[in-house]
């Protein structure tokens, strides 16, 4: 089950939605046989959301997915009462898909780096030479990348992203930063040899392969930083506990060439 959670979180979340819907449907049918009372559709949606969130948590999905499961059905029911065209719901699905395309293609859902993590990264980067080169593998909408680029104007920052909407947002935001560039590029097609610091906030699934790539490409003395996720069998040279609600931590490896 843990392997399924790591490899296919989006599909597992969809499964919990279907399972919760089935359970609520069965409960409504049984209740209708013994009592005339009928709950409101909003109450049904809230019940379905609570069950879906509980199932997601039980199966090991992250809090982000649990929150999405909790709110999906109530939001859908609330929206269905408004005079919205039918394409609105298809548009919502496509929007989520474009933001989380990596979940299916690279087994990497959209994770956003928190403000506390950025502060610790700033402390780490202050130890780098003034003109260091930094890359974020899977930069999302580039909030963290642009924040660092503003604080280190002499350094050069690159973000790569393959979720179409996330890339478009990041690329547009980076246009006004001369020391920041965003590329529509897979992390597996990215040459890491020209960077002093490689940062990632991915998932457990690609970390072993990323370590192989880093060992093959990153020069001696360069720094690999992973937010939260470990490299199997490779203890980090430095571990920074972030003490946030996600129990995040930064794992740092100094490459030896």
PDB file of C-alpha atoms in Angstrom:
ATOM      1  CA  UNK A   1       0.000   0.000   0.000  1.00  0.00           C
ATOM      2  CA  UNK A   2       2.838   2.397   0.818  1.00  0.00           C
ATOM      3  CA  UNK A   3       4.253   1.840  -2.671  1.00  0.00           C
ATOM      4  CA  UNK A   4       0.883   2.730  -4.218  1.00  0.00           C
ATOM      5  CA  UNK A   5       0.688   5.924  -2.130  1.00  0.00           C
ATOM      6  CA  UNK A   6       4.128   6.976  -3.289  1.00  0.00           C
ATOM      7  CA  UNK A   7       3.668   6.153  -6.947  1.00  0.00           C
ATOM      8  CA  UNK A   8       0.033   7.075  -7.628  1.00  0.00           C
ATOM      9  CA  UNK A   9      -1.327   9.556  -5.047  1.00  0.00           C
ATOM     10  CA  UNK A  10      -3.815  11.095  -7.490  1.00  0.00           C
ATOM     11  CA  UNK A  11      -5.334   7.740  -8.422  1.00  0.00           C
ATOM     12  CA  UNK A  12      -5.529   6.707  -4.782  1.00  0.00           C
ATOM     13  CA  UNK A  13      -7.276   9.983  -3.929  1.00  0.00           C
ATOM     14  CA  UNK A  14      -9.772   9.300  -6.705  1.00  0.00           C
ATOM     15  CA  UNK A  15     -10.330   5.830  -5.257  1.00  0.00           C
ATOM     16  CA  UNK A  16     -11.084   7.253  -1.819  1.00  0.00           C
ATOM     17  CA  UNK A  17     -13.627   9.619  -3.394  1.00  0.00           C
ATOM     18  CA  UNK A  18     -15.382   6.735  -5.114  1.00  0.00           C
ATOM     19  CA  UNK A  19     -15.265   4.610  -1.968  1.00  0.00           C
ATOM     20  CA  UNK A  20     -16.701   7.394   0.188  1.00  0.00           C
ATOM     21  CA  UNK A  21     -19.453   8.029  -2.355  1.00  0.00           C
ATOM     22  CA  UNK A  22     -20.371   4.341  -2.333  1.00  0.00           C
ATOM     23  CA  UNK A  23     -20.482   4.215   1.466  1.00  0.00           C
ATOM     24  CA  UNK A  24     -22.664   7.318   1.696  1.00  0.00           C
ATOM     25  CA  UNK A  25     -24.968   5.981  -1.019  1.00  0.00           C
ATOM     26  CA  UNK A  26     -25.435   2.687   0.819  1.00  0.00           C
ATOM     27  CA  UNK A  27     -26.075   4.522   4.095  1.00  0.00           C
ATOM     28  CA  UNK A  28     -28.707   6.740   2.474  1.00  0.00           C
ATOM     29  CA  UNK A  29     -30.440   3.741   0.941  1.00  0.00           C
ATOM     30  CA  UNK A  30     -30.557   1.870   4.255  1.00  0.00           C
ATOM     31  CA  UNK A  31     -31.759   4.959   6.131  1.00  0.00           C
ATOM     32  CA  UNK A  32     -34.556   5.464   3.618  1.00  0.00           C
ATOM     33  CA  UNK A  33     -35.882   1.986   4.418  1.00  0.00           C
ATOM     34  CA  UNK A  34     -36.433   2.740   8.109  1.00  0.00           C
ATOM     35  CA  UNK A  35     -37.151   6.476   8.401  1.00  0.00           C
ATOM     36  CA  UNK A  36     -38.830   9.199   6.315  1.00  0.00           C
ATOM     37  CA  UNK A  37     -36.230  11.825   7.197  1.00  0.00           C
ATOM     38  CA  UNK A  38     -33.935  12.937   4.377  1.00  0.00           C
ATOM     39  CA  UNK A  39     -30.682  14.873   4.922  1.00  0.00           C
ATOM     40  CA  UNK A  40     -29.875  17.939   2.834  1.00  0.00           C
ATOM     41  CA  UNK A  41     -27.536  17.540  -0.093  1.00  0.00           C
ATOM     42  CA  UNK A  42     -24.974  19.735   1.652  1.00  0.00           C
ATOM     43  CA  UNK A  43     -25.042  17.436   4.691  1.00  0.00           C
ATOM     44  CA  UNK A  44     -24.560  14.474   2.366  1.00  0.00           C
ATOM     45  CA  UNK A  45     -21.629  16.230   0.710  1.00  0.00           C
ATOM     46  CA  UNK A  46     -20.002  17.031   4.047  1.00  0.00           C
ATOM     47  CA  UNK A  47     -20.417  13.428   5.164  1.00  0.00           C
ATOM     48  CA  UNK A  48     -18.885  12.172   1.935  1.00  0.00           C
ATOM     49  CA  UNK A  49     -15.993  14.621   2.301  1.00  0.00           C
ATOM     50  CA  UNK A  50     -15.266  13.576   5.880  1.00  0.00           C
ATOM     51  CA  UNK A  51     -15.266   9.900   4.931  1.00  0.00           C
ATOM     52  CA  UNK A  52     -13.051  10.545   1.884  1.00  0.00           C
ATOM     53  CA  UNK A  53     -10.584  12.555   3.989  1.00  0.00           C
ATOM     54  CA  UNK A  54     -10.513   9.864   6.671  1.00  0.00           C
ATOM     55  CA  UNK A  55      -9.883   7.154   4.083  1.00  0.00           C
ATOM     56  CA  UNK A  56      -7.121   9.223   2.500  1.00  0.00           C
ATOM     57  CA  UNK A  57      -5.416   9.696   5.840  1.00  0.00           C
ATOM     58  CA  UNK A  58      -5.782   6.031   6.739  1.00  0.00           C
ATOM     59  CA  UNK A  59      -4.188   5.030   3.430  1.00  0.00           C
ATOM     60  CA  UNK A  60      -1.234   7.345   4.023  1.00  0.00           C
ATOM     61  CA  UNK A  61      -1.962  10.238   1.664  1.00  0.00           C
ATOM     62  CA  UNK A  62      -0.539  13.631   2.612  1.00  0.00           C
ATOM     63  CA  UNK A  63      -2.571  16.291   4.436  1.00  0.00           C
ATOM     64  CA  UNK A  64      -2.821  18.227   1.168  1.00  0.00           C
ATOM     65  CA  UNK A  65      -4.710  15.355  -0.469  1.00  0.00           C
ATOM     66  CA  UNK A  66      -6.862  14.869   2.642  1.00  0.00           C
ATOM     67  CA  UNK A  67      -7.948  18.505   2.514  1.00  0.00           C
ATOM     68  CA  UNK A  68      -8.761  18.209  -1.168  1.00  0.00           C
ATOM     69  CA  UNK A  69     -10.834  15.091  -0.515  1.00  0.00           C
ATOM     70  CA  UNK A  70     -12.691  16.831   2.301  1.00  0.00           C
ATOM     71  CA  UNK A  71     -13.691  19.869   0.255  1.00  0.00           C
ATOM     72  CA  UNK A  72     -14.282  18.352  -3.181  1.00  0.00           C
ATOM     73  CA  UNK A  73     -17.861  17.048  -2.792  1.00  0.00           C
ATOM     74  CA  UNK A  74     -19.217  19.997  -0.723  1.00  0.00           C
ATOM     75  CA  UNK A  75     -17.728  22.475  -3.191  1.00  0.00           C
ATOM     76  CA  UNK A  76     -19.202  20.553  -6.112  1.00  0.00           C
ATOM     77  CA  UNK A  77     -22.657  20.515  -4.521  1.00  0.00           C
ATOM     78  CA  UNK A  78     -22.515  24.206  -3.640  1.00  0.00           C
ATOM     79  CA  UNK A  79     -21.466  25.071  -7.167  1.00  0.00           C
ATOM     80  CA  UNK A  80     -24.201  22.875  -8.653  1.00  0.00           C
ATOM     81  CA  UNK A  81     -26.834  25.107  -7.068  1.00  0.00           C
ATOM     82  CA  UNK A  82     -25.570  28.121  -8.995  1.00  0.00           C
ATOM     83  CA  UNK A  83     -26.457  28.892 -12.626  1.00  0.00           C
ATOM     84  CA  UNK A  84     -23.159  27.592 -13.960  1.00  0.00           C
ATOM     85  CA  UNK A  85     -22.683  26.122 -17.427  1.00  0.00           C
ATOM     86  CA  UNK A  86     -21.872  22.423 -17.700  1.00  0.00           C
ATOM     87  CA  UNK A  87     -18.371  23.120 -18.977  1.00  0.00           C
ATOM     88  CA  UNK A  88     -17.517  24.776 -15.655  1.00  0.00           C
ATOM     89  CA  UNK A  89     -17.004  21.410 -13.965  1.00  0.00           C
ATOM     90  CA  UNK A  90     -14.940  20.057 -16.849  1.00  0.00           C
ATOM     91  CA  UNK A  91     -12.874  23.229 -16.648  1.00  0.00           C
ATOM     92  CA  UNK A  92     -12.260  22.656 -12.943  1.00  0.00           C
ATOM     93  CA  UNK A  93     -11.058  19.125 -13.619  1.00  0.00           C
ATOM     94  CA  UNK A  94      -8.756  20.295 -16.408  1.00  0.00           C
ATOM     95  CA  UNK A  95      -7.386  23.047 -14.151  1.00  0.00           C
ATOM     96  CA  UNK A  96      -6.435  20.550 -11.445  1.00  0.00           C
ATOM     97  CA  UNK A  97      -4.956  18.244 -14.071  1.00  0.00           C
ATOM     98  CA  UNK A  98      -2.784  20.997 -15.572  1.00  0.00           C
ATOM     99  CA  UNK A  99      -1.471  21.921 -12.131  1.00  0.00           C
ATOM    100  CA  UNK A 100      -0.736  18.321 -11.137  1.00  0.00           C
ATOM    101  CA  UNK A 101       0.293  16.713 -14.408  1.00  0.00           C
ATOM    102  CA  UNK A 102       3.526  15.594 -12.741  1.00  0.00           C
ATOM    103  CA  UNK A 103       1.545  13.231 -10.504  1.00  0.00           C
ATOM    104  CA  UNK A 104       0.894  11.033 -13.531  1.00  0.00           C
ATOM    105  CA  UNK A 105       4.008  11.568 -15.649  1.00  0.00           C
ATOM    106  CA  UNK A 106       6.769  11.806 -13.033  1.00  0.00           C
ATOM    107  CA  UNK A 107       5.004  10.678  -9.814  1.00  0.00           C
ATOM    108  CA  UNK A 108       5.546  14.151  -8.368  1.00  0.00           C
ATOM    109  CA  UNK A 109       2.487  16.010  -7.048  1.00  0.00           C
ATOM    110  CA  UNK A 110       2.441  19.779  -6.567  1.00  0.00           C
ATOM    111  CA  UNK A 111       4.176  20.614  -3.282  1.00  0.00           C
ATOM    112  CA  UNK A 112       4.709  24.246  -2.319  1.00  0.00           C
ATOM    113  CA  UNK A 113       7.762  25.264  -0.300  1.00  0.00           C
ATOM    114  CA  UNK A 114       6.707  27.120   2.856  1.00  0.00           C
ATOM    115  CA  UNK A 115       8.029  30.435   4.113  1.00  0.00           C
ATOM    116  CA  UNK A 116       9.896  28.783   6.989  1.00  0.00           C
ATOM    117  CA  UNK A 117      11.726  26.513   4.581  1.00  0.00           C
ATOM    118  CA  UNK A 118      12.747  29.514   2.499  1.00  0.00           C
ATOM    119  CA  UNK A 119      14.332  31.149   5.526  1.00  0.00           C
ATOM    120  CA  UNK A 120      16.466  28.084   6.207  1.00  0.00           C
ATOM    121  CA  UNK A 121      17.423  27.909   2.530  1.00  0.00           C
ATOM    122  CA  UNK A 122      18.567  31.513   2.701  1.00  0.00           C
ATOM    123  CA  UNK A 123      20.895  30.601   5.570  1.00  0.00           C
ATOM    124  CA  UNK A 124      22.325  27.714   3.563  1.00  0.00           C
ATOM    125  CA  UNK A 125      22.788  29.806   0.418  1.00  0.00           C
ATOM    126  CA  UNK A 126      24.625  32.549   2.299  1.00  0.00           C
ATOM    127  CA  UNK A 127      27.482  30.094   2.628  1.00  0.00           C
ATOM    128  CA  UNK A 128      27.788  29.824  -1.165  1.00  0.00           C
ATOM    129  CA  UNK A 129      30.023  31.993  -3.354  1.00  0.00           C
ATOM    130  CA  UNK A 130      28.357  35.231  -4.476  1.00  0.00           C
ATOM    131  CA  UNK A 131      27.729  34.096  -8.078  1.00  0.00           C
ATOM    132  CA  UNK A 132      26.411  30.610  -7.370  1.00  0.00           C
ATOM    133  CA  UNK A 133      24.000  28.826  -9.736  1.00  0.00           C
ATOM    134  CA  UNK A 134      20.842  27.311  -8.246  1.00  0.00           C
ATOM    135  CA  UNK A 135      18.215  25.051  -9.813  1.00  0.00           C
ATOM    136  CA  UNK A 136      14.798  24.028  -8.488  1.00  0.00           C
ATOM    137  CA  UNK A 137      13.702  20.671  -9.922  1.00  0.00           C
ATOM    138  CA  UNK A 138       9.929  21.035 -10.198  1.00  0.00           C
ATOM    139  CA  UNK A 139       9.538  24.702  -9.315  1.00  0.00           C
ATOM    140  CA  UNK A 140       5.715  24.820  -9.493  1.00  0.00           C
ATOM    141  CA  UNK A 141       4.515  28.451  -9.770  1.00  0.00           C
ATOM    142  CA  UNK A 142       8.040  29.561  -8.732  1.00  0.00           C
ATOM    143  CA  UNK A 143       7.171  31.383  -5.511  1.00  0.00           C
ATOM    144  CA  UNK A 144      10.203  30.044  -3.665  1.00  0.00           C
ATOM    145  CA  UNK A 145      12.500  30.458  -6.676  1.00  0.00           C
ATOM    146  CA  UNK A 146      11.610  34.126  -7.168  1.00  0.00           C
ATOM    147  CA  UNK A 147      11.908  34.849  -3.459  1.00  0.00           C
ATOM    148  CA  UNK A 148      15.462  33.533  -3.436  1.00  0.00           C
ATOM    149  CA  UNK A 149      16.299  35.347  -6.683  1.00  0.00           C
ATOM    150  CA  UNK A 150      15.319  38.655  -5.086  1.00  0.00           C
ATOM    151  CA  UNK A 151      17.479  38.013  -2.036  1.00  0.00           C
ATOM    152  CA  UNK A 152      20.548  36.924  -4.037  1.00  0.00           C
ATOM    153  CA  UNK A 153      20.668  39.280  -7.064  1.00  0.00           C
ATOM    154  CA  UNK A 154      24.223  38.262  -7.990  1.00  0.00           C
ATOM    155  CA  UNK A 155      23.364  34.563  -8.225  1.00  0.00           C
ATOM    156  CA  UNK A 156      21.568  32.819 -11.102  1.00  0.00           C
ATOM    157  CA  UNK A 157      18.382  30.811 -10.547  1.00  0.00           C
ATOM    158  CA  UNK A 158      16.742  28.259 -12.826  1.00  0.00           C
ATOM    159  CA  UNK A 159      13.475  26.376 -12.375  1.00  0.00           C
ATOM    160  CA  UNK A 160      12.264  23.415 -14.435  1.00  0.00           C
ATOM    161  CA  UNK A 161       8.621  22.363 -14.550  1.00  0.00           C
ATOM    162  CA  UNK A 162       6.447  20.088 -16.723  1.00  0.00           C
ATOM    163  CA  UNK A 163       2.954  20.745 -15.353  1.00  0.00           C
ATOM    164  CA  UNK A 164       1.672  23.069 -18.119  1.00  0.00           C
ATOM    165  CA  UNK A 165      -0.243  25.597 -16.022  1.00  0.00           C
ATOM    166  CA  UNK A 166       2.359  25.715 -13.265  1.00  0.00           C
ATOM    167  CA  UNK A 167       5.042  26.310 -15.884  1.00  0.00           C
ATOM    168  CA  UNK A 168       3.063  29.111 -17.566  1.00  0.00           C
ATOM    169  CA  UNK A 169       2.538  30.890 -14.257  1.00  0.00           C
ATOM    170  CA  UNK A 170       6.178  30.472 -13.258  1.00  0.00           C
ATOM    171  CA  UNK A 171       7.510  31.584 -16.657  1.00  0.00           C
ATOM    172  CA  UNK A 172       5.402  34.752 -16.649  1.00  0.00           C
ATOM    173  CA  UNK A 173       6.392  35.604 -13.100  1.00  0.00           C
ATOM    174  CA  UNK A 174      10.092  35.144 -13.873  1.00  0.00           C
ATOM    175  CA  UNK A 175      10.105  37.451 -16.904  1.00  0.00           C
ATOM    176  CA  UNK A 176      10.856  40.509 -14.774  1.00  0.00           C
ATOM    177  CA  UNK A 177      13.738  38.878 -12.904  1.00  0.00           C
ATOM    178  CA  UNK A 178      16.975  39.106 -14.833  1.00  0.00           C
ATOM    179  CA  UNK A 179      18.673  36.470 -12.697  1.00  0.00           C
ATOM    180  CA  UNK A 180      15.848  33.923 -12.878  1.00  0.00           C
ATOM    181  CA  UNK A 181      14.841  31.600 -15.707  1.00  0.00           C
ATOM    182  CA  UNK A 182      12.058  28.998 -15.904  1.00  0.00           C
ATOM    183  CA  UNK A 183      12.172  26.157 -18.444  1.00  0.00           C
ATOM    184  CA  UNK A 184       9.525  23.702 -19.602  1.00  0.00           C
ATOM    185  CA  UNK A 185      11.744  20.710 -19.056  1.00  0.00           C
ATOM    186  CA  UNK A 186      11.732  17.366 -17.289  1.00  0.00           C
ATOM    187  CA  UNK A 187      14.158  17.030 -14.410  1.00  0.00           C
ATOM    188  CA  UNK A 188      15.447  13.871 -16.102  1.00  0.00           C
ATOM    189  CA  UNK A 189      16.506  15.905 -19.152  1.00  0.00           C
ATOM    190  CA  UNK A 190      18.201  18.588 -17.085  1.00  0.00           C
ATOM    191  CA  UNK A 191      21.997  18.798 -16.997  1.00  0.00           C
ATOM    192  CA  UNK A 192      22.947  19.246 -13.335  1.00  0.00           C
ATOM    193  CA  UNK A 193      26.661  19.683 -14.013  1.00  0.00           C
ATOM    194  CA  UNK A 194      26.479  23.487 -14.291  1.00  0.00           C
ATOM    195  CA  UNK A 195      24.812  24.124 -10.923  1.00  0.00           C
ATOM    196  CA  UNK A 196      26.297  24.697  -7.497  1.00  0.00           C
ATOM    197  CA  UNK A 197      23.044  23.959  -5.650  1.00  0.00           C
ATOM    198  CA  UNK A 198      20.289  21.564  -6.736  1.00  0.00           C
ATOM    199  CA  UNK A 199      17.024  21.786  -4.783  1.00  0.00           C
ATOM    200  CA  UNK A 200      14.000  19.484  -5.022  1.00  0.00           C
ATOM    201  CA  UNK A 201      10.682  18.907  -3.263  1.00  0.00           C
ATOM    202  CA  UNK A 202       9.447  15.840  -5.119  1.00  0.00           C
ATOM    203  CA  UNK A 203       8.148  12.594  -3.592  1.00  0.00           C
ATOM    204  CA  UNK A 204       9.789   9.374  -2.412  1.00  0.00           C
ATOM    205  CA  UNK A 205       9.314   7.725  -5.826  1.00  0.00           C
ATOM    206  CA  UNK A 206      12.049   9.467  -7.896  1.00  0.00           C
ATOM    207  CA  UNK A 207      14.687  10.001  -5.182  1.00  0.00           C
ATOM    208  CA  UNK A 208      16.787   6.890  -5.881  1.00  0.00           C
ATOM    209  CA  UNK A 209      16.989   7.686  -9.594  1.00  0.00           C
ATOM    210  CA  UNK A 210      17.698  11.351  -8.860  1.00  0.00           C
ATOM    211  CA  UNK A 211      20.622  10.335  -6.653  1.00  0.00           C
ATOM    212  CA  UNK A 212      22.114   8.329  -9.514  1.00  0.00           C
ATOM    213  CA  UNK A 213      21.724  11.314 -11.830  1.00  0.00           C
ATOM    214  CA  UNK A 214      23.240  13.664  -9.250  1.00  0.00           C
ATOM    215  CA  UNK A 215      26.259  11.405  -8.707  1.00  0.00           C
ATOM    216  CA  UNK A 216      26.835  11.182 -12.451  1.00  0.00           C
ATOM    217  CA  UNK A 217      26.451  14.894 -13.233  1.00  0.00           C
ATOM    218  CA  UNK A 218      26.990  17.147 -10.214  1.00  0.00           C
ATOM    219  CA  UNK A 219      30.562  18.359  -9.674  1.00  0.00           C
ATOM    220  CA  UNK A 220      32.508  17.779  -6.472  1.00  0.00           C
ATOM    221  CA  UNK A 221      31.623  20.296  -3.783  1.00  0.00           C
ATOM    222  CA  UNK A 222      28.163  21.056  -5.158  1.00  0.00           C
ATOM    223  CA  UNK A 223      25.124  20.711  -2.913  1.00  0.00           C
ATOM    224  CA  UNK A 224      22.004  18.572  -3.338  1.00  0.00           C
ATOM    225  CA  UNK A 225      19.086  19.651  -1.125  1.00  0.00           C
ATOM    226  CA  UNK A 226      15.882  17.655  -0.756  1.00  0.00           C
ATOM    227  CA  UNK A 227      12.855  18.956   1.068  1.00  0.00           C
ATOM    228  CA  UNK A 228      11.547  16.153   3.321  1.00  0.00           C
ATOM    229  CA  UNK A 229      12.224  13.143   1.087  1.00  0.00           C
ATOM    230  CA  UNK A 230      15.234  10.898   1.673  1.00  0.00           C
ATOM    231  CA  UNK A 231      17.519   9.115  -0.735  1.00  0.00           C
ATOM    232  CA  UNK A 232      17.235   5.378   0.055  1.00  0.00           C
ATOM    233  CA  UNK A 233      20.429   4.103   1.605  1.00  0.00           C
ATOM    234  CA  UNK A 234      22.218   7.483   1.500  1.00  0.00           C
ATOM    235  CA  UNK A 235      22.244   9.283   4.862  1.00  0.00           C
ATOM    236  CA  UNK A 236      22.312  13.058   4.469  1.00  0.00           C
ATOM    237  CA  UNK A 237      25.478  14.969   5.391  1.00  0.00           C
ATOM    238  CA  UNK A 238      23.310  17.545   7.147  1.00  0.00           C
ATOM    239  CA  UNK A 239      19.719  17.476   8.407  1.00  0.00           C
ATOM    240  CA  UNK A 240      17.732  20.608   9.231  1.00  0.00           C
ATOM    241  CA  UNK A 241      14.433  20.123  11.070  1.00  0.00           C
ATOM    242  CA  UNK A 242      11.894  22.765  10.048  1.00  0.00           C
ATOM    243  CA  UNK A 243       9.338  22.173  12.846  1.00  0.00           C
ATOM    244  CA  UNK A 244       6.319  22.986  10.681  1.00  0.00           C
ATOM    245  CA  UNK A 245       2.897  21.313  10.476  1.00  0.00           C
ATOM    246  CA  UNK A 246       4.159  18.926   7.807  1.00  0.00           C
ATOM    247  CA  UNK A 247       7.132  17.801   9.919  1.00  0.00           C
ATOM    248  CA  UNK A 248       9.329  18.951   7.048  1.00  0.00           C
ATOM    249  CA  UNK A 249      13.093  18.872   7.018  1.00  0.00           C
ATOM    250  CA  UNK A 250      15.901  19.742   4.669  1.00  0.00           C
ATOM    251  CA  UNK A 251      18.345  16.980   3.768  1.00  0.00           C
ATOM    252  CA  UNK A 252      21.695  18.121   2.366  1.00  0.00           C
ATOM    253  CA  UNK A 253      24.339  16.095   0.567  1.00  0.00           C
ATOM    254  CA  UNK A 254      27.751  17.510  -0.389  1.00  0.00           C
ATOM    255  CA  UNK A 255      28.688  15.822  -3.668  1.00  0.00           C
ATOM    256  CA  UNK A 256      32.105  14.230  -3.801  1.00  0.00           C
ATOM    257  CA  UNK A 257      32.474  13.905  -7.545  1.00  0.00           C
TER     258      UNK A 257
END
